XYZ file of C-alpha atoms in Angstrom:
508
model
C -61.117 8.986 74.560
C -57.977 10.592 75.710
C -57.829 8.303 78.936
C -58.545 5.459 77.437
C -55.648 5.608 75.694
C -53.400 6.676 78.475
C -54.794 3.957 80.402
C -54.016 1.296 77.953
C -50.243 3.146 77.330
C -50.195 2.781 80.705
C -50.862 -0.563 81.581
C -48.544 -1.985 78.575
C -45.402 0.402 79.164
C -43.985 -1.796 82.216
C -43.621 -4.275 79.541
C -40.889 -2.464 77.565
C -37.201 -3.095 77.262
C -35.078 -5.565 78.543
C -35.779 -5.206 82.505
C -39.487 -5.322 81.494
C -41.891 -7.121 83.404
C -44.277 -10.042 82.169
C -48.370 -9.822 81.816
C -50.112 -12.687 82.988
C -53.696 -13.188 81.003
C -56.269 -15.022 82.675
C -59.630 -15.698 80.063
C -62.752 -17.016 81.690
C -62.274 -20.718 81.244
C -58.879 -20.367 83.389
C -56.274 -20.830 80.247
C -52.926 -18.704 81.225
C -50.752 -16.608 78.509
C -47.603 -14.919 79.896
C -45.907 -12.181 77.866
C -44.387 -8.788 77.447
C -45.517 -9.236 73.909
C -47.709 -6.004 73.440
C -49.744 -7.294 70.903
C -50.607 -10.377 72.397
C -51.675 -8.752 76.138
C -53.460 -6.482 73.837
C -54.936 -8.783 71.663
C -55.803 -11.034 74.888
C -57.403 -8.108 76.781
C -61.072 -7.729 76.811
C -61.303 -4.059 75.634
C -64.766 -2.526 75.069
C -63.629 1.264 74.685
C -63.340 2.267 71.060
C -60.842 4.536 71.017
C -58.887 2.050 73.059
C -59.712 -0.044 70.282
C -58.409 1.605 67.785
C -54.771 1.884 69.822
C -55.623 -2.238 70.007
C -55.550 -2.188 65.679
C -51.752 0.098 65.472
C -50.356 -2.462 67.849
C -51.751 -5.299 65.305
C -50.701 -2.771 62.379
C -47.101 -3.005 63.483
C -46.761 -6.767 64.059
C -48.260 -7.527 60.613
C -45.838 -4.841 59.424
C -42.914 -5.346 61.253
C -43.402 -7.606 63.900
C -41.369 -5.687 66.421
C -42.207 -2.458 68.432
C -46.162 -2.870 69.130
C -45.297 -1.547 72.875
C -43.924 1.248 71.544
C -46.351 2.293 68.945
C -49.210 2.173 71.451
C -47.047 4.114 74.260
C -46.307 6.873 71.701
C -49.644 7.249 70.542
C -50.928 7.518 74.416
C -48.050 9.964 75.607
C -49.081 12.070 72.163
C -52.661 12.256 73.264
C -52.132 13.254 76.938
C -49.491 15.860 75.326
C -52.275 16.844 73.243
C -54.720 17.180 76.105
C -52.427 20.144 77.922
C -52.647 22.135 74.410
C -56.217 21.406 74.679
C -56.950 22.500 77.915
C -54.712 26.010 76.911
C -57.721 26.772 74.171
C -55.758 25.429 71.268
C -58.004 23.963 68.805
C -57.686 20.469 67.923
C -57.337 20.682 63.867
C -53.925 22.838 65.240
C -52.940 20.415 67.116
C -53.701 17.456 64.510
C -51.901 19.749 61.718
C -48.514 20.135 64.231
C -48.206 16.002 64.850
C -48.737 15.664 61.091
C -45.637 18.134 60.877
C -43.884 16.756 63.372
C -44.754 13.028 62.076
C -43.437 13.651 58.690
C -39.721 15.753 60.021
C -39.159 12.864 62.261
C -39.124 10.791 59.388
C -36.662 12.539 57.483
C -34.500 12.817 61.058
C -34.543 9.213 60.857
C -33.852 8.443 57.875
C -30.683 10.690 58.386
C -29.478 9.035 61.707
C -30.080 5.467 60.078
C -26.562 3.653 58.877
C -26.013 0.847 56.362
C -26.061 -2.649 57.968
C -22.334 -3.946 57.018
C -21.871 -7.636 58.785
C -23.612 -10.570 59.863
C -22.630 -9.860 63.809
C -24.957 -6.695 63.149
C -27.767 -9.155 62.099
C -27.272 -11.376 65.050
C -27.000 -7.975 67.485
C -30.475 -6.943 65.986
C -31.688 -10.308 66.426
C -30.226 -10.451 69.807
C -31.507 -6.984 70.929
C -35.299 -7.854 69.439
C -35.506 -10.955 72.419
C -33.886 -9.586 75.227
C -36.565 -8.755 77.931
C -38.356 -11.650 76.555
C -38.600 -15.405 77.296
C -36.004 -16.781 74.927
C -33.427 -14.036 76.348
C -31.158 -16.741 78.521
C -30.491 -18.561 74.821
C -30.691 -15.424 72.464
C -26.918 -16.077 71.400
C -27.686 -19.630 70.016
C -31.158 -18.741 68.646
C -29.799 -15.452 67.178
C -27.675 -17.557 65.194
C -29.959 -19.977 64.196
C -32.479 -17.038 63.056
C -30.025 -15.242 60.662
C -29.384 -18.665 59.064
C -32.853 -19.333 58.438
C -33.407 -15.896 57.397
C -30.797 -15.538 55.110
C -31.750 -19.171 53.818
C -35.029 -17.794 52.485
C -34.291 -14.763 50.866
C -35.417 -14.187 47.161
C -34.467 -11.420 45.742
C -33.807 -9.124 48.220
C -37.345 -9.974 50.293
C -38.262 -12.399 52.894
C -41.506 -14.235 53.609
C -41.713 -15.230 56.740
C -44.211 -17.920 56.062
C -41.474 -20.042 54.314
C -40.037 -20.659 58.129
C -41.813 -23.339 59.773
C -41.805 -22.919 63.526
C -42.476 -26.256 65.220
C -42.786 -26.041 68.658
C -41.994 -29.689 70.785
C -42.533 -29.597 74.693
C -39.597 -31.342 76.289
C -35.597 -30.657 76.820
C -34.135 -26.746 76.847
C -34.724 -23.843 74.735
C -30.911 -24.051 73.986
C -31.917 -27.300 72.119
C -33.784 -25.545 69.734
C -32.309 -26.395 66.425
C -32.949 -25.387 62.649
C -33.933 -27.726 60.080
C -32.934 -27.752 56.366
C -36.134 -29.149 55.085
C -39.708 -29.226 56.818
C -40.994 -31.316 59.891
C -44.329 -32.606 59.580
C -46.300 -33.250 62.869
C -47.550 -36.452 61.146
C -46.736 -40.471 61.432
C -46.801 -42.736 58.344
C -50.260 -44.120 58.077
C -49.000 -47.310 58.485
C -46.759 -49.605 60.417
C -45.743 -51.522 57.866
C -43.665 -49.188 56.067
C -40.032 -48.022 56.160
C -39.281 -45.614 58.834
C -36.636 -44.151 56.855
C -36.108 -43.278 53.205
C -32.549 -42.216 51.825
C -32.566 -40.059 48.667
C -36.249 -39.971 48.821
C -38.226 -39.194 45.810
C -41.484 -37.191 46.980
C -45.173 -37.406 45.785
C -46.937 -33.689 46.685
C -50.982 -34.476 46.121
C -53.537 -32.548 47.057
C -56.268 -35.570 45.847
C -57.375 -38.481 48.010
C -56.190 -41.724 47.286
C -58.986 -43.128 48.316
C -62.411 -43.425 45.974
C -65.061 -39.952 46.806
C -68.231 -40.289 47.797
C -70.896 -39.117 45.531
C -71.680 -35.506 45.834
C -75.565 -37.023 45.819
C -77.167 -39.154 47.936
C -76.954 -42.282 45.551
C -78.740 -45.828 45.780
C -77.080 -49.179 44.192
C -79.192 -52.037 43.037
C -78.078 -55.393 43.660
C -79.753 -58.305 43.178
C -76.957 -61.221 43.446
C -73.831 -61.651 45.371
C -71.578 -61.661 42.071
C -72.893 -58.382 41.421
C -71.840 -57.056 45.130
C -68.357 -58.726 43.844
C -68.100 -57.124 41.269
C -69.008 -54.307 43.044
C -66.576 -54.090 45.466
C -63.411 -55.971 42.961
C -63.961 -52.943 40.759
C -63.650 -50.343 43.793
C -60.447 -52.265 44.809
C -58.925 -52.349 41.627
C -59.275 -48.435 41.085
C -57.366 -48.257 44.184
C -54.765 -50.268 42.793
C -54.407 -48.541 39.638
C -54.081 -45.045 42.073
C -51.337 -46.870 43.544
C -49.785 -48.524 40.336
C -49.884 -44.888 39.229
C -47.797 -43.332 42.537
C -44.919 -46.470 41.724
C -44.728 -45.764 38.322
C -43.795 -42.042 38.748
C -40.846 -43.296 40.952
C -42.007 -41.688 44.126
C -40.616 -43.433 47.348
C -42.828 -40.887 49.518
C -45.868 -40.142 49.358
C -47.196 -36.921 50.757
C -51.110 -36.397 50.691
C -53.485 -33.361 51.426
C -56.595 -35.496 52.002
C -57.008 -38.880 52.580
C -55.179 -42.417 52.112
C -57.660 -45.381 51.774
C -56.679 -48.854 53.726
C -56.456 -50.587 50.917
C -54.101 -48.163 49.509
C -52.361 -48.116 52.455
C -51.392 -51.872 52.046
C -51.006 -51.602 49.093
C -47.890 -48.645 49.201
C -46.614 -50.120 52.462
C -46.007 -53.450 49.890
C -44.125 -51.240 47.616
C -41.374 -49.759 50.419
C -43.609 -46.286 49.745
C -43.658 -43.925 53.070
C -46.973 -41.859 53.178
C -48.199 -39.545 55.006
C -52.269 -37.957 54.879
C -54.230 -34.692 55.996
C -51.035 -32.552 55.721
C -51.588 -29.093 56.029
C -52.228 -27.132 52.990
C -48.925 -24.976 54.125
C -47.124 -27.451 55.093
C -47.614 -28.945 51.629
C -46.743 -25.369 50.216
C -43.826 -25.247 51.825
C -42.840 -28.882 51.155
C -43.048 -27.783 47.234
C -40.315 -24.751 47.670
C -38.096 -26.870 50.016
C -37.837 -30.164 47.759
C -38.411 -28.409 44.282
C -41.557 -30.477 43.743
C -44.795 -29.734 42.289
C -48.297 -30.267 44.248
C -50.640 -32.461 42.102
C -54.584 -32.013 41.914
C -54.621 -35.140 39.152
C -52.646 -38.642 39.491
C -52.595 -38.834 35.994
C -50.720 -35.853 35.845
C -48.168 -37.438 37.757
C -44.401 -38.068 36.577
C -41.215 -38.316 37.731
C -40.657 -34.205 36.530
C -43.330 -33.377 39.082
C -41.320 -35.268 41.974
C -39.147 -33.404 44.832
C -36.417 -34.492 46.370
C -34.520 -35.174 49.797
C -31.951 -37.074 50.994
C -33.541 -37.922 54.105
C -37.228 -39.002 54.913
C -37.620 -40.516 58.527
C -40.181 -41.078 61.278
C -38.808 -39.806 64.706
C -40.337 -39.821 67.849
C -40.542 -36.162 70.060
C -42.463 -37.065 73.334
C -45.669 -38.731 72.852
C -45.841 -38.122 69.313
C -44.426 -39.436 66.000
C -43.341 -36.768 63.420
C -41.793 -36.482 59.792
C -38.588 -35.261 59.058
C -38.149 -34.263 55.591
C -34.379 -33.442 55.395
C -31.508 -32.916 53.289
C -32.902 -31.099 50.673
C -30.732 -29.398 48.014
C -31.157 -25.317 48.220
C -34.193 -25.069 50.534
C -36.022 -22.105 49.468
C -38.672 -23.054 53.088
C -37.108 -24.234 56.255
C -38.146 -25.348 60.138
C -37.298 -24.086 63.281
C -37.489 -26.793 66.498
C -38.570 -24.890 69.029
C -38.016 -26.586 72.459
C -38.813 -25.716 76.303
C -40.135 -27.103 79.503
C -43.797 -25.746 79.492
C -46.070 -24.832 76.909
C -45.865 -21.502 78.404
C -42.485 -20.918 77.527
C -42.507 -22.457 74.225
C -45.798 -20.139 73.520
C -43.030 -16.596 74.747
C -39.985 -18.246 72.917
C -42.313 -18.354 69.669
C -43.469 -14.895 70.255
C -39.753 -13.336 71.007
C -38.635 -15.250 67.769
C -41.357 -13.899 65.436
C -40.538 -10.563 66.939
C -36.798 -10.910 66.250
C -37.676 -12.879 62.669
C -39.691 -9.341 61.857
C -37.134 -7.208 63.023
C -34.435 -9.054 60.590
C -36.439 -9.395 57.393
C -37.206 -5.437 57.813
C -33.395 -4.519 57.784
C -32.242 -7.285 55.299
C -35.273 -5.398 52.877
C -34.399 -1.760 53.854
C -30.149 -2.366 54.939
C -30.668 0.358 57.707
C -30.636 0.251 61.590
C -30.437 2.988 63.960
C -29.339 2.993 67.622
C -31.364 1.688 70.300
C -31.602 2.377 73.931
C -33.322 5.028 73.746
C -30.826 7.043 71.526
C -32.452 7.539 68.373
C -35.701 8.884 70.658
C -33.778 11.764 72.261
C -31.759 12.596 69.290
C -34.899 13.198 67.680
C -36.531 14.795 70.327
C -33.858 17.282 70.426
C -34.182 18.327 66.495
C -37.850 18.197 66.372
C -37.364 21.442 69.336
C -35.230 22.664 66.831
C -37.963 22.489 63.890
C -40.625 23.875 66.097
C -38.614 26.914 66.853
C -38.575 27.716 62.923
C -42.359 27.959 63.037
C -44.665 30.765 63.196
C -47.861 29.660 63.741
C -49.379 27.381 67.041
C -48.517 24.547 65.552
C -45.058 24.893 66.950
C -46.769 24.366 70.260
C -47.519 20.644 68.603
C -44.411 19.698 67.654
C -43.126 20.346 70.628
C -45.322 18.732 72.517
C -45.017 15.477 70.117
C -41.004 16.445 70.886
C -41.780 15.585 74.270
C -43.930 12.230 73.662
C -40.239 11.050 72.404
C -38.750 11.483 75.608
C -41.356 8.545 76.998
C -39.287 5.580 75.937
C -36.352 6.206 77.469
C -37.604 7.485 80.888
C -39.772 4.367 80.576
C -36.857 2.177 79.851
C -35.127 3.726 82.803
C -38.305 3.257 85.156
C -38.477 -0.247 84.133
C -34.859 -1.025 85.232
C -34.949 0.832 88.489
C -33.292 3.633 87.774
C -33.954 7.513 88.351
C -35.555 8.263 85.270
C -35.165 12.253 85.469
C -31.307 11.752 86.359
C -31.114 9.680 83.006
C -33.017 11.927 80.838
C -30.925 15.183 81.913
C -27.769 13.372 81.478
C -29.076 11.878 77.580
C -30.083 15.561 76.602
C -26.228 16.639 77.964
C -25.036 13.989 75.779
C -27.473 14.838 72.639
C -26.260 18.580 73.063
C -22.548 17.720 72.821
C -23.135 16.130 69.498
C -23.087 12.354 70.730
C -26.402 11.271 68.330
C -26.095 7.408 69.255
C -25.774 7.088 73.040
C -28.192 5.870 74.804
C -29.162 3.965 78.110
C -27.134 0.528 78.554
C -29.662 -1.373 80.835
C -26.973 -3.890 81.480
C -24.659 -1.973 82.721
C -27.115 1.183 83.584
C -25.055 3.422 82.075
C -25.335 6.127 79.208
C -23.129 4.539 76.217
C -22.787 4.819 72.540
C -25.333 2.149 72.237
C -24.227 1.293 68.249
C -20.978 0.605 69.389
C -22.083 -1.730 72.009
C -24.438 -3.575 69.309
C -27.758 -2.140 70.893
C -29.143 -1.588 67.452
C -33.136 -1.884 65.979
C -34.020 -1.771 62.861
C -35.213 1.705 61.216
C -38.723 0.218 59.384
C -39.658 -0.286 63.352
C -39.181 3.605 64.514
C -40.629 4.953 61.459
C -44.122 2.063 61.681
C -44.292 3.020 65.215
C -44.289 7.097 64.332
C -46.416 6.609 61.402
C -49.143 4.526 63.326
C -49.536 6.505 66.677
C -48.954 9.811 64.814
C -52.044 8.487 62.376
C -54.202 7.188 65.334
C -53.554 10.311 67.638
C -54.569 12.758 65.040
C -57.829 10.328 64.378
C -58.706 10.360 67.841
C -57.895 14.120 68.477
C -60.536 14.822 65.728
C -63.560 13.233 66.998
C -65.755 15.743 69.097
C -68.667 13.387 70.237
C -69.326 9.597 70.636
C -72.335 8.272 69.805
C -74.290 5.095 70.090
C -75.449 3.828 66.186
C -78.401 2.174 65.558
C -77.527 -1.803 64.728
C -76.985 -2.550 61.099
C -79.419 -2.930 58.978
C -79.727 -6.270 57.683
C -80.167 -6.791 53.264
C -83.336 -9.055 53.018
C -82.513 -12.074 50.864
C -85.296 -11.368 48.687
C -85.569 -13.531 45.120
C -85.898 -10.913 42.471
C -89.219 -9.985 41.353
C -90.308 -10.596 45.418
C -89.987 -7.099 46.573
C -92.197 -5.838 49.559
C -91.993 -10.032 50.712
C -90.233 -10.568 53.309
């Protein structure tokens, strides 16, 4: 279990930090992902081990969490477990062991809670953002996209929380990633159903429905009898007109745009394109959701519950053409509580890593705009607690001590690895980061752009603290899981209920 976990720790830790190499992920039907994104190459990877596995669910734990710092939650919890294997292998019992990390897990959350500062400016927000992408795909254009993030972040904020799924990211192949732009409204990957109708609206009024305006097909399998062509008239006059009376119903609300979850009939079609209406069908149901917080409209289920209250508004609806496709603008609107990001680049495979380093860096600034606190990076806030979790184990009696300083050690991974993964001598950096940690310097830390050992908050190398403390938690959590099991072994399969109707026991 033990390697397994080192392996995997391993394999991902080249990824970390800004002189980090990329993964390239090959699946059997030759489609290509590359990324430094530890969840993804972990996600991607075909892993059959189970404790490997389980270091395969923290990494997921910390993106749903956080977003940010999956490579390090998964390198912790593998340096903790081959830490734990040299206490092991000295006849210390694993409950011990499990009892120490637990210690150690819960002082180095007080340490960091005690090293974190106050965010103060929005230049810290755009360092954080800024430090979350570099190393990654977007890093040539992190100044302009930094930007661009703590707009949209800051644009969706209610009540001191964000949710990320009010930013739309739409990615468009074509032009640079520094033509990426953010748009106050949403973009729709959708045309107008037909050609016959504006391309643009000013000051649109918009129609959110989530019914088809077009006449459902019975439920049933249904038969009509008709014996003379004025019945099949009559027939089909009466399906037109309800149609028309859908449609009589849209104008009369006021709507000038028409978006629809399901389904626009041809008729109706003609019919709106007649009346100057754009329309749009089989939106996405977030889309639509996010349509409804942007324009301050209300999704309707029922056209007759349609009025001019329900309606949303924008100044600008317009058709424009990205590369082969035709999509909907919906712009202008008045406080947009649900924006869009235009993500551009040259490949799919870029756009895919410029997605990835954005949701990272969207994470990392929604954790310190909930919590307000940020701690150095580079590797700082890792020695600095490194060095006072030796000093806690030396004010324990028992074996435990033996633990935490073992799990003191495990701290000391990230920035050796961050120094291997820029080329430099990473025993020459770690001596000279525990002289610096001695003298009472808490925040410096390793500079990879410069290579040299700086006060890292001062030079705006800062993370957020939610990411440290996820990362602890987790691979504390899963080491001490996996340090407790004693045996693997193969279950039977699972038993399957029988569907039995009641009364039909002992039938199978």
């Amino acid at each position: 279990n033990i390697l397994a976990a080192r392996v995997l720790a391993e394999t991902i830790k080249t990824t970390l930090g800004p002189k980090g190499m990329d993964k390239m992920l090959v699946d059997s039907t030759g489609n290509i992902i590359v990324t430094n994104d530890g969840v993804t190459i972990l996600s991607e990877m075909d892993i059959e081990h189970p404790a490997a596995k389980m270091l395969v669910e923290i990494a997921k734990t910390q993106e749903k969490e956080v977003g940010d710092g999956t490579t390090t939650a998964v390198m912790l919890a593998g340096k903790l477990l081959e830490n734990a294997e040299k206490l092991l292998d000295q006849k210390i019992h694993p409950t011990i062991i499990t009892k120490g990390y637990r210690l150690a897990a819960d002082k180095a959350k007080i340490i960091l809670n005690s090293l974190a500062a106050e965010i103060s400016s929005e230049d810290e927000l755009i360092r954080i953002a800024q430090t979350a992408m570099t190393g990654k795909g977007a890093e040539h254009a992190k100044e302009k996209l930094s930007e661009l993030l703590v707009q949209a972040v800051k644009s969706v904020v209610e009540n001191g929380r964000v949710n990320l799924d009010d930013i739309k990211i739409e990615k468009i192949k074509g032009k640079s990633i520094e033509e990426s732009s953010l748009i106050e409204g949403i973009v729709i990957d959708k045309e107008k159903v037909s050609q016959e109708m504006p391309s643009k609206v000013v000051n649109a009024k918009i129609a959110l429905l989530d019914c088809p305006l077009e006449i459902r097909a019975p439920e049933r399998e249904t038969r009509l009898s008709i014996t003379s062509p004025e019945q099949l008239q009559s027939f089909l006059t009466q399906e037109e007109n309800t149609i028309v009376s859908m449609v009589q119903k849209v104008v009369s609300s006021g709507a000038s745009v028409v978006v629809c979850q399901k389904g626009i009939d041809d008729v109706a079609q003609f019919y709106l394109a007649k009346k100057g209406i754009y329309a749009v069908r089989r939106v996405a149901r977030t889309d639509l959701q996010r349509l409804a917080k942007a324009t301050d409209g209300k999704i309707i289920s029922n056209l007759k519950e349609l009025t001019e209250k329900e309606l949303g508004f924008a100044s600008l609806v317009q058709e424009v053409k990205e590369g082969d496709d035709n999509m909907t603008y919906i712009t202008g609107c008045k406080n947009p509580k649900a924006i869009t990001l235009l993500v551009r680049g040259g490949t799919e495979h870029v756009i895919d890593e410029v997605e990835r380093a954005i949701r990272d860096a969207l994470g990392d600034l929604a954790s310190v705009i909930e919590d307000q606190k940020v701690v150095a990076g580079g590797g700082a806030v890792e020695i600095e607690l490194s060095k006072r979790l030796k000093e806690f184990a030396q004010t324990l009696r028992g074996r435990e001590q033996y633990a935490v300083e073992q799990f003191a050690l495990a701290m000391e991974f990230i920035p050796t690895t961050l120094a291997e993964n820029a080329g430099l001598d990473p025993l020459d950096i770690l001596t000279e980061l525990k002289v610096m940690h001695e003298s009472g310097n808490k925040n410096h830390g390793l500079n990879l752009f410069n290579g040299k050992i700086e006060d890292t908050f001062l030079r705006g190398i800062i993370e957020p603290l939610r990411v440290k403390t996820q990362a602890i938690s987790s691979a504390s959590e899963v080491a001490v899981m996996i340090l407790r099991i004693d045996d693997v072994i193969a279950s039977g399969k699972p038993k399957q209920r029988s569907a039995n109707l009641p009364g039909m026991d002992g039938y199978d």
